Short mmCIF file of C-alpha atoms in Angstrom, two decimals:
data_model
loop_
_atom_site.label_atom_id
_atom_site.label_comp_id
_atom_site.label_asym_id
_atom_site.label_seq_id
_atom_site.Cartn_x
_atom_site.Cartn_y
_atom_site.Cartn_z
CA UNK A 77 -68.84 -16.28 34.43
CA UNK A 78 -71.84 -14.94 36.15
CA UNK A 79 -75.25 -15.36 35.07
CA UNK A 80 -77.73 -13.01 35.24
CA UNK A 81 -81.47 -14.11 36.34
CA UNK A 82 -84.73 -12.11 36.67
CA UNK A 83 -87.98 -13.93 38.93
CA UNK A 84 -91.44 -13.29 37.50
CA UNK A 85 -93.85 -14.05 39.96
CA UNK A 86 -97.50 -13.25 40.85
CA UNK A 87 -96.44 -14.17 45.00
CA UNK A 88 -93.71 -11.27 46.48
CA UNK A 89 -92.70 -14.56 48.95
CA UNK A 90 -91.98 -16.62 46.10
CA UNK A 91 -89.44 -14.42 44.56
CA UNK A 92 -88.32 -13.12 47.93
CA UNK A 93 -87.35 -16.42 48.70
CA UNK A 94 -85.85 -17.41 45.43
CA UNK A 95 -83.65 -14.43 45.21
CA UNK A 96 -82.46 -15.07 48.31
CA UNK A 97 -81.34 -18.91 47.24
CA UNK A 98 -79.78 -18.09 44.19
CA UNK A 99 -78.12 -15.11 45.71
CA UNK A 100 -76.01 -17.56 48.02
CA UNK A 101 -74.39 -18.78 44.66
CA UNK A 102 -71.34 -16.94 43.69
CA UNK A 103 -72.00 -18.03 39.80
CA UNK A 104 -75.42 -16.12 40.21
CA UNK A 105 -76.90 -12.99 40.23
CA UNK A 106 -80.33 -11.75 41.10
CA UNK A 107 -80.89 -8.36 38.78
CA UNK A 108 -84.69 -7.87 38.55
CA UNK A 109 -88.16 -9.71 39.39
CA UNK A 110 -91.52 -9.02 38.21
CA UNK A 111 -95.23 -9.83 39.41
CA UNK A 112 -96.37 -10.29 35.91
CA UNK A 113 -95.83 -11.06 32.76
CA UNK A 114 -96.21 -7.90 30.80
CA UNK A 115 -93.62 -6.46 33.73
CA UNK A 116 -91.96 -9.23 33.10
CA UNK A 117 -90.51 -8.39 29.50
CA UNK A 118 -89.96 -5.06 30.37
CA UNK A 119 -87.82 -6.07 33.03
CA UNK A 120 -85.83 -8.70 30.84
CA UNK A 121 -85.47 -5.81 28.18
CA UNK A 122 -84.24 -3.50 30.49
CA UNK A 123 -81.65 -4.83 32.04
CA UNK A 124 -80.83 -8.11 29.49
CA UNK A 125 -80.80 -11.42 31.83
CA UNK A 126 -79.56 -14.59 30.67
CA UNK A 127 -82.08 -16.57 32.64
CA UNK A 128 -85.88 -15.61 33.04
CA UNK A 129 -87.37 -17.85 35.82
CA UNK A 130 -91.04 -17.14 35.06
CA UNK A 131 -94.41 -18.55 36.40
CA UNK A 132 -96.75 -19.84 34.09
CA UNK A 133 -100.21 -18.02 36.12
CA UNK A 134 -100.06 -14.75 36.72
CA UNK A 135 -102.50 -11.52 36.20
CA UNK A 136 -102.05 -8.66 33.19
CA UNK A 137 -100.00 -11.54 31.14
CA UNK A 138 -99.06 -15.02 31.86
CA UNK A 139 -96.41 -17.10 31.73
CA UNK A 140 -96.57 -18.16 28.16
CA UNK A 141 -97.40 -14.96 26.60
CA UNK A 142 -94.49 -13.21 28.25
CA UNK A 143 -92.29 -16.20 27.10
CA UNK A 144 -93.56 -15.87 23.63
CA UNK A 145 -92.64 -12.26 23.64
CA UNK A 146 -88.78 -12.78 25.05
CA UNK A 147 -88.48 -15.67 22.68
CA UNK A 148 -89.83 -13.68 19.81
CA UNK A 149 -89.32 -10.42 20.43
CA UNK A 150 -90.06 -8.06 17.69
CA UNK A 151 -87.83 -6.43 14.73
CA UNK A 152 -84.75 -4.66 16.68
CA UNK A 153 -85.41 -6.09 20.04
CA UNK A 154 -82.07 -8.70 19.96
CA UNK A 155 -81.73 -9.96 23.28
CA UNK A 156 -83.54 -13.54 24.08
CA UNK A 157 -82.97 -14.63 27.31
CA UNK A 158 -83.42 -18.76 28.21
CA UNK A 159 -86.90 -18.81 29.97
CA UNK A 160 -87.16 -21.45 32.55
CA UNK A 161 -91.26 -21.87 33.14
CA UNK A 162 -92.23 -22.16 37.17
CA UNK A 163 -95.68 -23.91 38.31
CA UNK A 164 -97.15 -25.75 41.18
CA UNK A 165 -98.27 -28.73 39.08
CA UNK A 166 -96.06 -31.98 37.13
CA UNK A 167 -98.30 -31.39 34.58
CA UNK A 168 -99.89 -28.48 33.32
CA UNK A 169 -101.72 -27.46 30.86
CA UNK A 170 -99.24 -24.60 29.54
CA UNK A 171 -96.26 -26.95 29.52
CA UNK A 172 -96.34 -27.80 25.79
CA UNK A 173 -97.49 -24.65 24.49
CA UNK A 174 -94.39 -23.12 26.67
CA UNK A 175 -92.23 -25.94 25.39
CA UNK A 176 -93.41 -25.00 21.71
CA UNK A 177 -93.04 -21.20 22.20
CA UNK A 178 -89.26 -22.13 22.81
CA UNK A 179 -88.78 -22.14 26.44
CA UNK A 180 -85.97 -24.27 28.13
CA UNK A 181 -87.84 -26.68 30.27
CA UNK A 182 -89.98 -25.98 33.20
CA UNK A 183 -89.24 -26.56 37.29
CA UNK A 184 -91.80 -27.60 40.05
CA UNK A 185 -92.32 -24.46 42.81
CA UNK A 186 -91.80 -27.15 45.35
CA UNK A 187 -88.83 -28.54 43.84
CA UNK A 188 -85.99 -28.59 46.17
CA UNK A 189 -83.42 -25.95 46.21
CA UNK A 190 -80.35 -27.67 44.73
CA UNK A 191 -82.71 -28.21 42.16
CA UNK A 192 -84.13 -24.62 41.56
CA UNK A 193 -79.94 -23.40 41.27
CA UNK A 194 -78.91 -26.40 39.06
CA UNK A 195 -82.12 -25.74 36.86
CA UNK A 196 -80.57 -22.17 36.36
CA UNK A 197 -76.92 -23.60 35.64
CA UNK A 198 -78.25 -26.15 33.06
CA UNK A 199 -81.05 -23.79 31.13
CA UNK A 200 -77.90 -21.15 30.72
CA UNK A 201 -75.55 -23.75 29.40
CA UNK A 202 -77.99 -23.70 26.51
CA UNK A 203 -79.74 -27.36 27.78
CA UNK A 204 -82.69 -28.14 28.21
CA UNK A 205 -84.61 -29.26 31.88
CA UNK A 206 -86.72 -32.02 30.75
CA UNK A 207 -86.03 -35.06 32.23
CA UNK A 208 -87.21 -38.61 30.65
CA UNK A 209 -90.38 -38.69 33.43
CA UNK A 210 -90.95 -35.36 32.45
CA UNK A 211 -91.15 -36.11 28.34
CA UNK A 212 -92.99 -38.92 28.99
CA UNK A 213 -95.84 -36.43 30.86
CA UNK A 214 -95.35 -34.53 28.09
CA UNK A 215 -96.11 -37.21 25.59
CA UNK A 216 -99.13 -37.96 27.19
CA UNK A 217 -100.12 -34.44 27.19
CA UNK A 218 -99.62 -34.21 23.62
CA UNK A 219 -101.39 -37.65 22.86
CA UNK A 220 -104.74 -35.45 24.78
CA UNK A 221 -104.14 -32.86 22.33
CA UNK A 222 -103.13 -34.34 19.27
CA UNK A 223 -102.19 -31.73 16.83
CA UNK A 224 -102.09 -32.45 13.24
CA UNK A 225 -98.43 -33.71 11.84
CA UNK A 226 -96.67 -30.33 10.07
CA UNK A 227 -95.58 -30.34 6.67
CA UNK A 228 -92.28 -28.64 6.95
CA UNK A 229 -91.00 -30.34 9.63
CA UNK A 230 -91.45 -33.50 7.69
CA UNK A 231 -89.57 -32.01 5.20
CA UNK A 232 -86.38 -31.16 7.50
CA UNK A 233 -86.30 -34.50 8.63
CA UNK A 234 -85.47 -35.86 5.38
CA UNK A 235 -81.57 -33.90 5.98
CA UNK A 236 -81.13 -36.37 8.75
CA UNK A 237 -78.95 -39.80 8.71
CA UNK A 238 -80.90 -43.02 9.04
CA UNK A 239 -79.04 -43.26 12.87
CA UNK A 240 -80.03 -39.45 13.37
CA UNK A 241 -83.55 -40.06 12.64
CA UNK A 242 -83.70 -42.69 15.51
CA UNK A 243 -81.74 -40.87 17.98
CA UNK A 244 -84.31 -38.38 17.24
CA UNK A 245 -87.22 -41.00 18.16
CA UNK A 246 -86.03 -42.39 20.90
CA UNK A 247 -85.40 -38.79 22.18
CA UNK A 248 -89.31 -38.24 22.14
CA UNK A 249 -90.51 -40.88 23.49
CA UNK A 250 -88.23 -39.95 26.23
CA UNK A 251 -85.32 -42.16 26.55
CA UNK A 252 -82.51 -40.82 28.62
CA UNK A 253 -78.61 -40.50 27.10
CA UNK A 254 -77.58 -43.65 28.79
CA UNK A 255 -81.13 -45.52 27.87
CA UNK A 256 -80.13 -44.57 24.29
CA UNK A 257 -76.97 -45.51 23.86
CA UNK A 258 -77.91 -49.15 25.57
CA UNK A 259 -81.28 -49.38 22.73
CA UNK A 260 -78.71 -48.34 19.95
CA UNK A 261 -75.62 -50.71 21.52
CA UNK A 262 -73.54 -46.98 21.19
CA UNK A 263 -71.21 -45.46 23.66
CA UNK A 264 -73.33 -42.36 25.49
CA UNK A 265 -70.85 -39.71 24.03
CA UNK A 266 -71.61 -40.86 20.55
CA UNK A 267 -75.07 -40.14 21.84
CA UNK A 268 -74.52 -36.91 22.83
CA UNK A 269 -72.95 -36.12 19.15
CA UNK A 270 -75.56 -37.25 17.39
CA UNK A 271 -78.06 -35.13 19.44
CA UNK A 272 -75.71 -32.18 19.05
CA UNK A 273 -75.75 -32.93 14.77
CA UNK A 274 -79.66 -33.34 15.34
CA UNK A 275 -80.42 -30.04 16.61
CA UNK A 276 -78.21 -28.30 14.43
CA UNK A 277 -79.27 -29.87 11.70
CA UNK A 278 -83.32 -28.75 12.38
CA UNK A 279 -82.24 -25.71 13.71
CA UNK A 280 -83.76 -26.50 17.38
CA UNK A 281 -82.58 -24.68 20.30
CA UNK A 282 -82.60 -27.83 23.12
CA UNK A 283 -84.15 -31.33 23.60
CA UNK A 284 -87.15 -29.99 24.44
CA UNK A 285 -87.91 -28.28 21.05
CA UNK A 286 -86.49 -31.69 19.67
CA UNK A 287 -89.46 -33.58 21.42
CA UNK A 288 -91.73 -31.02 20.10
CA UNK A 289 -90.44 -31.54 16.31
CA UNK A 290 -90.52 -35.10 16.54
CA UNK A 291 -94.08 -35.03 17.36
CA UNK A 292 -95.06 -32.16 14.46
CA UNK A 293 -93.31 -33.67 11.62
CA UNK A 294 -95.23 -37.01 12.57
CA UNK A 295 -91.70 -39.33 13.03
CA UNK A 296 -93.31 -40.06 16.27
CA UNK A 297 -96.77 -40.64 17.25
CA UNK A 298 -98.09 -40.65 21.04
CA UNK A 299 -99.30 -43.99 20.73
CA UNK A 300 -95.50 -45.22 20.71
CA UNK A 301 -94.69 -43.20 24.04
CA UNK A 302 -93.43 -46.44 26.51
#
């Protein structure tokens, strides 16, 4: 099965050169870009891509915005493409809001090319890209901005199983599957399934969101990030 990518970014060489990578993949196809974000989502709603590499700084509308606006498009709009966020920095300052707005993960410009095609593969597969060294960024990011625990997701957590609950913590403060199932003395599938009963359970879309939750609903402070 094919999947179907659109590049938003500000620099015509950037997505030049992107296209041209992914376009060497037979699993791939190339079937808009954009300069901006507000082009962006008209692109994506045009022609209905399952992957939306987008940079996070651009003019008319960034990165997030535009994400926010795939990921929550309005009444009748029923296409939501996986957005993977672009940007020249580890750590930047629209990561978590990006993360929180529902996007898939986000990719360094400068990241090599295998990684910029398996990026696409894993986002479509409905994962997320956020590797343990990137959550625990992320953590620390979040421990700068510290946003006040969230009722309701305090709430949801209370339909989780005591072993859920700590597959769910250990998730945030960005253990790895393997790391995991060594702290919880479980084989890494079982791992995996209690992830997969995790996000179904809170209705979150990847691990990424799952960090986010953790975080909100107060399970997890950043003052226990390793």
């Amino acid at each position: 099965m094919t999947t179907r990518v659109i590049i938003v970014d500000d620099q015509a060489m950037v997505r030049a050169g992107f296209a041209a990578l992914l376009a060497t993949q037979s699993d791939i196809d190339v079937v808009g870009e954009a300069p901006d974000g507000k082009q962006g989502v008209e692109v994506s709603r045009s022609t209905h891509p399952d992957v939306v590499l987008m940079d996070v700084r651009m003019p008319e509308m960034d990165g997030l915005e535009a994400a926010r606006q795939l990921l929550s498009p309005p009444p009748g709009v029923v296409h939501r493409p996986k957005v993977l966020m672009l940007t020249t920095f580890d750590v930047d300052d629209y990561v978590y809001e990006a993360l929180r707005a529902g996007a898939s993960g986000f990719l360094l410009k400068d990241a090599p090319p295998a990684d910029l095609i398996s990026a696409v593969r894993i986002v479509a597969r409905g994962e997320a890209l956020l590797a343990p060294s990137v959550t625990r960024r992320l953590i620390a990011d979040f421990a700068r901005q510290r946003p006040a625990p969230r009722r309701d997701p305090a709430l949801r957590l209370q339909g989780l199983t005591p072993r859920e609950t700590e597959v769910l913590e250990l998730i945030a403060r960005g253990l790895s599957n393997s790391e995991i199932a060594a702290s919880l003395v479980l084989a890494e599938q079982t791992v995996k399934s209690h992830i997969g009963r995790v996000l179904a359970k809170l209705g979150l879309r990847d691990r990424a969101q799952a960090v986010i939750f953790a975080y909100e609903s107060g399970l997890v402070t950043p003052g226990d990030a390793p």
